[in-house]
XYZ file of C-alpha atoms in Angstrom:
663
model
C 162.363 0.125 77.805
C 161.630 -2.320 80.647
C 163.638 -3.465 83.583
C 162.656 -6.709 85.140
C 159.321 -6.432 83.421
C 158.643 -2.909 84.809
C 158.223 -0.155 82.197
C 160.713 2.684 82.619
C 159.654 6.465 82.273
C 161.798 8.413 79.875
C 163.927 11.021 81.552
C 162.293 14.530 81.636
C 163.247 16.945 78.954
C 165.164 20.099 79.727
C 162.002 22.271 79.599
C 160.003 19.887 81.699
C 162.672 19.970 84.321
C 162.619 23.759 84.357
C 158.839 23.865 84.601
C 158.883 21.511 87.530
C 161.371 23.775 89.238
C 159.253 26.896 88.519
C 156.068 25.320 89.803
C 157.707 24.525 93.039
C 159.043 28.061 93.503
C 157.318 30.113 96.243
C 157.827 33.317 94.230
C 155.951 31.903 91.285
C 153.133 30.761 93.479
C 152.814 34.264 95.013
C 152.965 35.997 91.625
C 150.332 33.663 90.226
C 148.102 34.352 93.180
C 148.478 38.130 92.689
C 147.588 37.914 89.007
C 144.608 35.731 89.699
C 143.536 38.127 92.452
C 143.699 41.083 90.100
C 141.519 39.305 87.565
C 139.042 38.346 90.257
C 138.824 41.919 91.549
C 138.499 43.323 88.011
C 135.790 40.815 87.218
C 133.903 41.683 90.362
C 134.113 45.402 89.539
C 132.853 44.830 86.016
C 129.986 42.767 87.395
C 129.204 45.488 89.984
C 129.226 48.322 87.447
C 127.196 46.403 84.899
C 124.620 44.671 87.023
C 124.467 46.678 90.265
C 125.236 50.262 89.136
C 124.165 49.867 85.524
C 120.904 51.746 85.942
C 122.626 54.652 87.699
C 125.225 55.152 84.974
C 122.569 54.812 82.308
C 120.789 57.805 83.857
C 124.071 59.710 84.036
C 124.664 59.056 80.353
C 121.200 60.343 79.546
C 121.840 63.435 81.595
C 124.905 64.169 79.564
C 122.812 64.407 76.414
C 119.704 65.874 78.081
C 119.680 69.332 79.624
C 117.193 71.799 81.013
C 116.649 74.725 78.669
C 115.179 78.020 79.826
C 112.149 79.193 77.858
C 112.102 83.000 77.629
C 108.931 84.887 78.427
C 107.517 88.092 76.987
C 107.870 91.340 78.888
C 104.670 93.196 79.724
C 103.425 96.109 77.636
C 103.001 99.693 78.875
C 99.840 101.545 77.788
C 98.506 105.074 78.113
C 95.232 105.780 79.952
C 93.167 105.084 76.803
C 94.870 101.770 76.053
C 97.303 102.963 73.394
C 100.494 100.835 73.511
C 103.582 102.907 74.314
C 106.093 100.084 73.868
C 106.254 96.933 71.746
C 108.063 93.609 71.880
C 109.361 92.988 68.359
C 110.817 89.678 67.111
C 114.567 89.660 66.782
C 117.562 87.331 66.827
C 120.585 86.995 69.039
C 123.814 85.026 68.724
C 125.184 83.059 71.677
C 128.228 80.874 72.238
C 128.555 78.051 74.754
C 132.337 77.925 75.395
C 132.395 74.233 76.382
C 131.142 73.231 72.935
C 133.916 74.985 71.041
C 136.591 72.683 69.541
C 139.179 71.443 72.042
C 141.965 72.424 69.679
C 142.815 76.063 70.370
C 143.534 76.883 66.735
C 140.231 75.355 65.644
C 138.350 77.269 68.352
C 139.985 80.515 67.217
C 138.924 79.677 63.678
C 135.291 79.411 64.774
C 135.459 82.767 66.550
C 137.202 84.492 63.653
C 134.611 83.189 61.193
C 131.758 84.314 63.451
C 133.318 87.765 63.822
C 133.408 88.075 60.029
C 129.768 87.027 59.681
C 128.657 89.495 62.359
C 130.938 92.263 61.097
C 132.479 92.704 64.529
C 136.166 92.856 65.535
C 137.883 89.695 66.681
C 140.115 91.700 69.010
C 139.148 94.925 70.739
C 139.474 97.896 68.434
C 138.798 101.402 69.675
C 135.326 101.563 71.195
C 134.306 98.070 70.054
C 135.009 95.119 72.342
C 136.457 92.188 70.428
C 134.920 88.716 70.307
C 138.043 87.188 71.813
C 137.768 89.416 74.883
C 134.091 88.557 75.260
C 134.925 84.857 75.202
C 137.719 85.265 77.733
C 135.073 86.401 80.206
C 132.600 83.753 79.028
C 134.910 80.891 80.040
C 134.022 81.602 83.673
C 130.798 79.651 82.976
C 131.754 77.274 80.142
C 128.422 75.439 79.918
C 126.368 78.620 79.936
C 125.416 80.339 76.654
C 127.019 83.783 76.452
C 125.257 86.496 74.480
C 127.507 87.784 71.697
C 125.174 90.118 69.847
C 121.564 91.123 70.338
C 119.171 92.582 67.792
C 120.844 90.732 64.919
C 119.185 91.275 61.548
C 117.381 88.414 59.865
C 120.011 88.363 57.112
C 122.912 87.988 59.547
C 121.048 85.369 61.555
C 120.482 83.292 58.402
C 124.158 83.541 57.453
C 125.219 82.215 60.853
C 122.560 79.488 60.816
C 123.652 78.291 57.366
C 127.173 77.728 58.655
C 126.113 76.060 61.899
C 127.967 72.816 61.044
C 131.195 74.791 60.855
C 130.463 76.777 64.019
C 130.215 74.339 66.946
C 129.027 76.017 70.140
C 127.413 78.904 68.239
C 123.626 79.260 68.391
C 121.099 81.522 66.701
C 118.199 82.177 69.054
C 114.882 83.899 68.489
C 114.733 86.931 70.749
C 112.342 89.706 71.696
C 113.517 93.288 71.536
C 111.942 96.330 73.171
C 110.795 99.014 70.735
C 109.576 102.462 71.771
C 107.433 103.843 68.925
C 107.227 107.333 70.428
C 110.904 107.564 71.351
C 111.850 110.935 72.879
C 108.223 111.941 73.465
C 107.877 109.744 76.559
C 111.365 108.356 77.165
C 111.621 110.227 80.473
C 108.550 108.325 81.665
C 109.154 104.879 80.187
C 112.922 104.599 80.636
C 114.860 101.754 79.000
C 116.454 98.349 79.559
C 120.135 97.606 80.163
C 122.215 94.508 80.946
C 122.570 93.630 84.611
C 125.604 95.452 86.100
C 128.429 93.175 87.160
C 128.305 94.254 90.791
C 124.653 93.150 91.042
C 124.934 89.839 89.184
C 124.664 87.640 92.268
C 121.723 89.583 93.652
C 119.761 89.256 90.415
C 120.777 85.630 89.891
C 119.104 84.816 93.210
C 115.927 86.399 91.845
C 115.913 84.106 88.813
C 117.674 86.359 86.325
C 120.422 85.245 83.973
C 123.029 88.040 84.152
C 124.604 86.841 80.896
C 121.507 87.462 78.782
C 118.755 89.210 80.749
C 118.097 92.927 80.711
C 116.389 94.945 83.400
C 114.635 98.293 83.575
C 117.135 100.982 84.496
C 114.968 104.120 84.372
C 111.352 105.233 84.382
C 108.432 102.831 84.625
C 110.563 100.080 83.066
C 112.619 100.189 86.273
C 110.011 100.935 88.938
C 107.703 98.208 87.620
C 110.416 95.699 86.745
C 108.894 92.996 88.953
C 105.484 93.339 87.312
C 106.749 93.605 83.734
C 109.414 90.878 83.728
C 107.190 87.782 83.786
C 108.444 84.299 84.678
C 110.583 82.068 82.499
C 109.643 78.494 81.668
C 111.758 75.328 81.500
C 111.916 72.404 79.084
C 113.992 69.225 78.914
C 115.830 69.019 75.580
C 118.117 66.513 73.912
C 121.250 67.832 72.255
C 124.064 66.483 70.119
C 127.766 66.553 70.912
C 128.024 70.058 69.468
C 125.414 71.376 71.893
C 122.660 71.759 69.295
C 119.139 70.899 70.366
C 117.816 67.770 68.651
C 114.373 67.654 70.213
C 112.301 68.837 73.136
C 111.709 65.925 75.483
C 109.203 67.646 77.774
C 108.103 71.035 79.041
C 108.668 71.216 82.771
C 107.221 74.701 83.381
C 105.391 76.997 80.996
C 106.566 80.626 80.783
C 104.304 83.265 82.336
C 104.107 86.555 80.396
C 104.790 89.776 82.261
C 101.959 91.962 83.486
C 100.906 95.056 81.579
C 101.164 98.518 83.130
C 98.508 101.117 82.268
C 99.594 104.710 82.862
C 97.571 107.775 83.803
C 99.216 109.490 80.828
C 97.081 110.877 78.007
C 99.170 110.303 74.879
C 97.463 112.934 72.729
C 97.760 115.531 75.482
C 101.415 114.569 75.932
C 102.049 115.197 72.222
C 100.468 118.632 72.409
C 102.269 119.605 75.612
C 105.632 118.561 74.173
C 105.093 120.563 70.988
C 103.815 123.607 72.887
C 106.692 123.582 75.375
C 109.250 123.218 72.591
C 107.753 126.209 70.796
C 107.660 128.212 74.022
C 111.358 127.573 74.623
C 112.259 129.097 71.253
C 109.831 132.019 71.038
C 111.230 135.418 69.990
C 113.350 136.862 72.805
C 113.340 133.469 74.537
C 116.179 130.990 74.285
C 115.511 128.464 77.017
C 117.769 125.408 76.650
C 115.761 123.477 79.212
C 112.076 123.272 80.044
C 109.414 121.335 81.914
C 105.647 121.116 81.604
C 103.478 118.886 83.784
C 99.696 118.448 83.668
C 97.830 116.751 86.537
C 94.414 116.062 87.975
C 94.500 117.976 91.298
C 91.680 115.865 92.725
C 93.556 112.551 92.419
C 97.257 113.255 91.887
C 97.209 111.594 88.454
C 99.806 112.835 85.979
C 98.162 113.425 82.597
C 101.261 114.692 80.801
C 104.892 115.223 81.753
C 107.475 116.695 79.405
C 111.124 117.344 80.203
C 113.369 118.932 77.572
C 115.979 118.282 76.335
C 115.344 114.576 76.216
C 116.711 111.451 74.507
C 115.559 108.535 72.361
C 115.303 105.421 74.509
C 115.524 103.268 71.360
C 119.271 103.995 71.493
C 119.507 101.501 74.364
C 117.608 98.698 72.643
C 120.655 97.129 71.002
C 123.239 98.751 73.243
C 124.054 102.434 73.008
C 127.195 103.348 71.098
C 130.053 105.177 72.767
C 129.495 108.154 70.485
C 125.785 108.430 71.292
C 126.551 108.096 74.992
C 129.124 110.883 74.798
C 126.671 113.187 73.043
C 124.109 112.641 75.798
C 126.481 112.732 78.760
C 128.411 115.800 77.588
C 125.300 117.940 77.145
C 125.358 120.341 80.102
C 121.558 120.337 80.233
C 121.531 116.569 80.840
C 118.922 115.185 78.429
C 118.814 111.849 80.259
C 117.701 113.556 83.464
C 113.997 113.978 84.111
C 114.078 117.662 85.010
C 110.525 117.557 86.351
C 111.667 115.469 89.320
C 115.471 115.763 89.416
C 116.298 119.475 89.089
C 117.064 121.596 92.151
C 115.412 124.925 91.375
C 114.275 128.120 93.031
C 110.544 128.450 92.237
C 110.401 132.198 92.645
C 107.058 133.834 93.361
C 105.007 130.655 92.864
C 106.187 129.780 96.390
C 104.420 132.850 97.784
C 101.206 130.825 98.069
C 102.921 128.688 100.731
C 103.881 131.820 102.687
C 100.301 133.067 102.388
C 98.896 129.792 103.722
C 101.218 129.765 106.728
C 100.784 133.457 107.519
C 96.985 133.171 107.368
C 96.819 130.036 109.484
C 99.215 131.420 112.113
C 97.232 134.692 112.259
C 100.181 136.713 111.009
C 97.672 137.868 108.403
C 94.139 138.302 109.699
C 92.267 137.413 106.554
C 91.615 140.418 104.352
C 91.663 142.721 107.352
C 95.465 142.825 107.402
C 96.869 145.210 104.823
C 100.556 145.753 104.206
C 102.165 148.620 102.351
C 103.730 147.305 99.156
C 106.332 149.973 98.630
C 108.835 149.510 95.843
C 111.756 149.003 98.245
C 112.376 148.271 101.898
C 115.628 148.792 103.732
C 116.945 146.465 106.417
C 119.630 148.057 108.646
C 122.805 146.120 109.289
C 122.482 144.811 112.847
C 126.183 145.439 113.486
C 126.099 148.967 112.011
C 122.476 150.038 112.530
C 123.230 153.736 112.125
C 125.220 153.404 108.917
C 122.876 153.624 105.890
C 125.706 152.456 103.679
C 125.715 149.103 105.459
C 121.947 148.627 105.145
C 120.517 146.110 102.677
C 117.841 147.029 100.155
C 115.111 144.630 99.050
C 113.131 145.544 95.973
C 109.807 144.641 94.471
C 109.711 143.651 90.813
C 107.529 146.748 90.469
C 109.863 149.464 91.730
C 106.964 151.935 91.886
C 105.279 149.708 94.450
C 101.725 148.355 94.725
C 100.495 150.388 97.679
C 98.434 148.900 100.487
C 97.409 145.299 99.810
C 95.572 142.488 101.553
C 96.569 138.855 100.973
C 94.372 138.485 97.890
C 95.935 141.533 96.281
C 99.394 140.480 97.398
C 99.056 137.154 95.582
C 97.321 138.603 92.514
C 99.993 141.261 92.032
C 102.840 139.060 93.281
C 104.095 141.893 95.445
C 107.556 141.097 96.792
C 107.339 143.671 99.576
C 104.067 142.198 100.843
C 105.660 138.755 101.134
C 108.958 140.011 102.536
C 106.901 141.356 105.405
C 104.496 138.406 105.626
C 107.376 135.954 105.756
C 110.155 137.828 107.526
C 108.369 140.712 109.251
C 109.402 144.362 109.187
C 111.055 145.726 112.290
C 110.574 149.355 111.345
C 106.787 149.042 111.564
C 106.844 146.431 114.319
C 105.214 143.803 112.101
C 106.207 140.224 112.862
C 106.180 137.824 109.952
C 105.726 134.061 109.815
C 109.399 133.588 110.668
C 111.700 130.596 110.686
C 110.403 128.560 113.616
C 110.514 124.914 112.588
C 107.272 124.136 114.413
C 105.155 127.022 113.146
C 107.199 129.062 110.677
C 108.118 128.883 107.005
C 110.019 125.547 107.246
C 107.023 123.923 108.932
C 104.569 124.973 106.231
C 107.003 124.190 103.438
C 107.228 120.625 104.728
C 103.438 120.414 105.076
C 103.133 121.243 101.372
C 105.536 118.421 100.525
C 108.802 120.274 100.006
C 112.055 118.821 101.272
C 111.062 115.219 100.486
C 110.365 113.215 97.308
C 106.738 113.176 96.227
C 106.833 109.396 95.793
C 105.911 109.338 92.108
C 106.650 105.971 90.438
C 109.689 107.236 88.541
C 113.415 106.902 89.111
C 115.765 109.720 90.031
C 113.437 111.889 92.106
C 115.066 114.209 94.638
C 113.626 115.823 97.744
C 115.063 119.306 97.344
C 115.996 121.600 100.227
C 113.953 123.489 102.794
C 116.544 125.634 104.578
C 116.469 126.337 108.305
C 118.636 128.323 110.675
C 120.406 125.177 111.796
C 120.779 123.927 108.208
C 122.679 127.070 107.222
C 124.872 126.867 110.297
C 125.795 123.249 109.541
C 126.154 123.743 105.781
C 127.920 127.089 105.578
C 129.005 127.799 109.148
C 127.018 131.043 109.056
C 124.104 132.496 110.989
C 120.696 132.961 109.421
C 119.794 136.547 108.540
C 116.641 138.548 107.905
C 117.723 138.747 104.286
C 117.712 134.948 104.108
C 114.108 134.905 105.337
C 113.125 137.574 102.821
C 114.661 135.625 99.951
C 112.951 132.431 101.101
C 109.624 134.267 101.331
C 109.672 134.935 97.581
C 110.926 131.462 96.636
C 114.604 132.242 96.214
C 117.775 131.955 98.297
C 118.560 128.479 99.592
C 115.176 126.952 98.757
C 115.347 124.112 96.204
C 112.295 122.403 94.726
C 111.360 120.327 91.704
C 108.624 121.360 89.254
C 106.541 118.336 90.267
C 106.780 119.286 93.958
C 105.670 122.827 93.152
C 102.697 121.675 91.096
C 101.678 119.191 93.771
C 101.661 122.015 96.320
C 99.429 124.065 94.006
C 97.157 121.025 93.667
C 96.680 121.143 97.432
C 95.394 124.704 97.114
C 93.151 123.727 94.193
C 91.445 120.855 96.029
C 91.232 122.610 99.390
C 93.910 120.981 101.500
C 94.664 117.409 100.400
C 98.236 116.572 99.451
C 98.181 113.540 97.143
C 101.053 111.374 96.054
C 101.532 112.064 92.332
C 100.956 108.931 90.290
C 101.835 107.909 86.743
C 100.370 104.372 86.995
C 96.619 103.801 86.855
C 96.410 99.999 87.039
C 98.193 96.741 86.203
C 96.683 93.828 84.255
C 97.818 90.286 83.550
C 98.276 88.932 80.023
C 94.566 88.055 79.866
C 93.506 91.602 80.695
C 92.455 90.954 84.281
C 93.215 93.813 86.677
C 95.689 92.565 89.264
C 96.511 95.907 90.840
C 94.417 99.073 90.844
C 95.691 102.348 92.214
C 93.412 104.582 94.214
C 94.404 108.186 94.985
C 96.876 108.094 97.863
C 96.657 110.876 100.427
C 99.981 111.920 101.928
C 98.374 114.304 104.395
C 95.542 116.751 104.856
C 96.894 120.206 105.636
C 95.595 121.868 108.829
C 94.468 125.047 107.112
C 90.941 126.407 107.356
C 88.572 126.493 104.358
C 88.378 130.271 104.709
C 92.122 130.591 104.256
C 92.135 128.236 101.264
C 89.438 130.387 99.729
C 91.515 133.554 100.145
C 94.523 131.967 98.430
C 92.326 130.697 95.599
C 90.869 134.187 95.197
C 94.350 135.645 94.991
C 95.400 133.144 92.333
C 92.239 133.759 90.315
C 92.928 137.482 90.653
C 96.395 136.968 89.174
C 94.740 135.725 85.975
C 91.800 138.125 86.041
C 93.658 141.387 86.705
C 97.147 140.665 88.045
C 100.379 139.252 86.668
C 98.917 136.537 84.404
C 96.115 137.994 82.254
C 97.378 136.046 79.247
C 96.343 132.828 80.984
C 92.647 133.602 80.585
C 90.626 130.882 78.806
C 87.280 131.620 77.221
C 84.471 130.243 79.324
C 86.771 128.859 82.031
C 87.744 130.391 85.376
C 91.513 129.977 85.720
C 93.623 130.529 88.852
C 97.380 130.827 88.603
C 100.617 132.113 90.038
C 103.577 133.457 88.138
C 107.193 133.117 89.180
C 110.457 134.689 88.092
C 113.486 133.325 89.921
C 116.963 134.763 89.694
C 119.684 132.145 89.525
C 123.421 131.795 89.156
C 124.390 128.160 88.682
C 127.527 126.577 87.234
C 126.202 126.750 83.681
C 125.377 130.444 84.014
C 128.830 131.206 85.398
C 130.607 129.194 82.711
C 128.655 130.869 79.914
C 129.176 134.339 81.393
C 125.504 135.251 81.849
C 125.881 135.470 85.618
C 128.415 138.105 86.677
C 128.923 140.165 89.808
C 127.523 143.656 89.405
C 125.150 142.699 86.595
C 121.510 141.677 86.592
C 121.237 137.961 87.176
C 119.536 135.653 84.660
C 116.032 134.443 85.467
C 113.973 131.275 85.268
C 110.346 131.610 84.150
C 107.572 129.804 86.057
C 103.805 129.587 85.959
C 101.412 127.242 87.768
C 97.645 127.183 87.319
C 94.480 125.159 87.854
C 90.977 125.261 86.381
C 88.103 125.614 86.585
C 88.295 127.441 89.895
C 84.871 126.285 91.103
C 85.691 122.593 90.585
C 89.326 122.104 89.553
C 89.937 119.151 87.249
C 93.286 120.055 85.743
C 96.472 121.773 86.879
C 99.589 122.703 84.955
C 103.065 123.997 85.661
C 105.563 125.384 83.166
C 109.246 125.989 83.853
C 111.654 127.597 81.385
C 115.339 127.555 82.286
C 116.744 131.051 81.635
C 113.295 131.873 80.304
C 113.048 135.397 81.709
C 109.772 136.703 83.135
C 107.259 134.029 84.034
C 104.343 136.309 83.154
C 105.723 136.920 79.674
C 107.122 133.546 78.674
C 105.782 130.723 80.865
C 102.171 131.936 80.933
C 101.589 131.622 77.142
C 102.720 127.988 77.202
C 100.359 127.140 80.057
C 97.544 129.058 78.358
C 97.834 126.977 75.197
C 97.908 123.742 77.198
C 94.796 124.665 79.192
C 93.014 125.886 76.073
C 93.743 122.576 74.348
C 92.560 120.646 77.385
C 89.204 122.424 77.549
C 88.580 123.265 73.908
C 90.778 120.872 71.991
C 92.097 121.386 68.498
C 89.758 123.710 66.630
C 87.113 123.417 69.303
C 86.994 119.630 69.683
C 86.410 118.305 73.176
C 89.540 116.397 74.198
C 89.716 116.562 77.950
C 90.719 113.169 79.335
């Protein structure tokens, strides 16, 4: 339509009118601006993430499928002095679970655990002594991305079963493992020890040292423990790619190669150890002997090297390889004679008359005994009046010799050879009736002083766990411990190796070694040297001198003569070895411990039970071997400990059927 020749626009439609109104609305303009702003911001963010941060997030994505895997190393081997392996690393398998890779669905995750429990023949929930898999996993969730060891020492058959079902068991892994095997078991378990998992209270401490508390085991006894740092080696690392189920697809690179542990070579002679163990066991069960506990140690007195060490009863350290059962642990822990304790270094014992050599050394050096010129009357009994009732014979205390008939007048050589109690009562504690002053209890020059010089009252320092120092009593010690004053009777008892004195068999033998070599106290050693995996010596042990005792050669000679006399004509004639000069000292120590009281063999008014001891060295002119034998409740040392030591020395010098076998 036109009006006056001018074209007319058609009127706007209803929708066009509304749109015109909307476009002119301030609210619409603001809303449009907001929407456009959001799109602009979103676009900028996408551009930033893709083009600016793209490389960073690409690396992060790679990291989520790449992880560092620890490469286990092999633990070092322990050998005897001739190179015979005493322990082996045997191939094995272990099952681990990484909690984070289990199905997210709780029911599905439980299904995986239940199936694994069936395959491993282990309970899903705790049952009796066995910890259930569910309880293990409850603890494992503390470190969800860390593999948790479920079972170690898995048989090949079980490992294959689990591996075959790997697609149905997300998060479960079968890993090749190395397991410790001890081929000689109880024979040397007290020396080697065993491995155990890291205790919970020490997890952080060991983690800082590079251990994985969830899977690693550490030495907990014997050389396995004392040489843990040398034996453990160093783990390696590799970068691996894994799938969404946590299974390794490929090894991308090796970042650090594992370093095998060092090997420890002992001073131990394996063949001698076998013979000593068999001989001691037979000696403990001889007719009229029923010793439930025994120790035999063989050493080189010129170096302190331990050639053999047997402690009975003992245990099989293979029990700990896969984790000791509750039943086996109960059997060991409930045995009153403590088979897991190394009795050679951990028992507190009275050594009896073997200790008389210490009294002789002190008395000679302090001029209490003037060489062989001093002779004391070895009557069968001496009587010490009660200081509070000196005129009342009924209050006096009697001290007897083992030979009630007495030995007569003796010098120090005869006193040692015949092990005369009366001689050493007087030499140690004096005898007021005759005006003779003994060595006494002065801590600077008396019995305690010389006991400490010989190494008593402190650990020897041998490279084994569980060693104690024992007790060297003093006047002040008794006052503090019992609230009582020291008496002459206490000194007399100490002078013959009884009373409050407590020593270990290894301490006693080490003291005898000092007599054998003429005054040098060595630190006993069970380790000869350490090598790396290529056989290179990285640590060699030379004899370590603790101290040189300030005793004259003349006095050492007198003590040696007395000990040789004990074998030649005194208390130990059964220790004689054809063609070899042997020196020795017997000991019979009365005791009354908790076991004796509980079993009724120690009662007031009755003769007390006795431990049997014997220590010896040979040949006298140039000692190369020493031995000590201890039989718990073994009776007379001369009757029951001497034969055991004789057989050991005879084997050392003459071997089986005359073969030369001395190490």
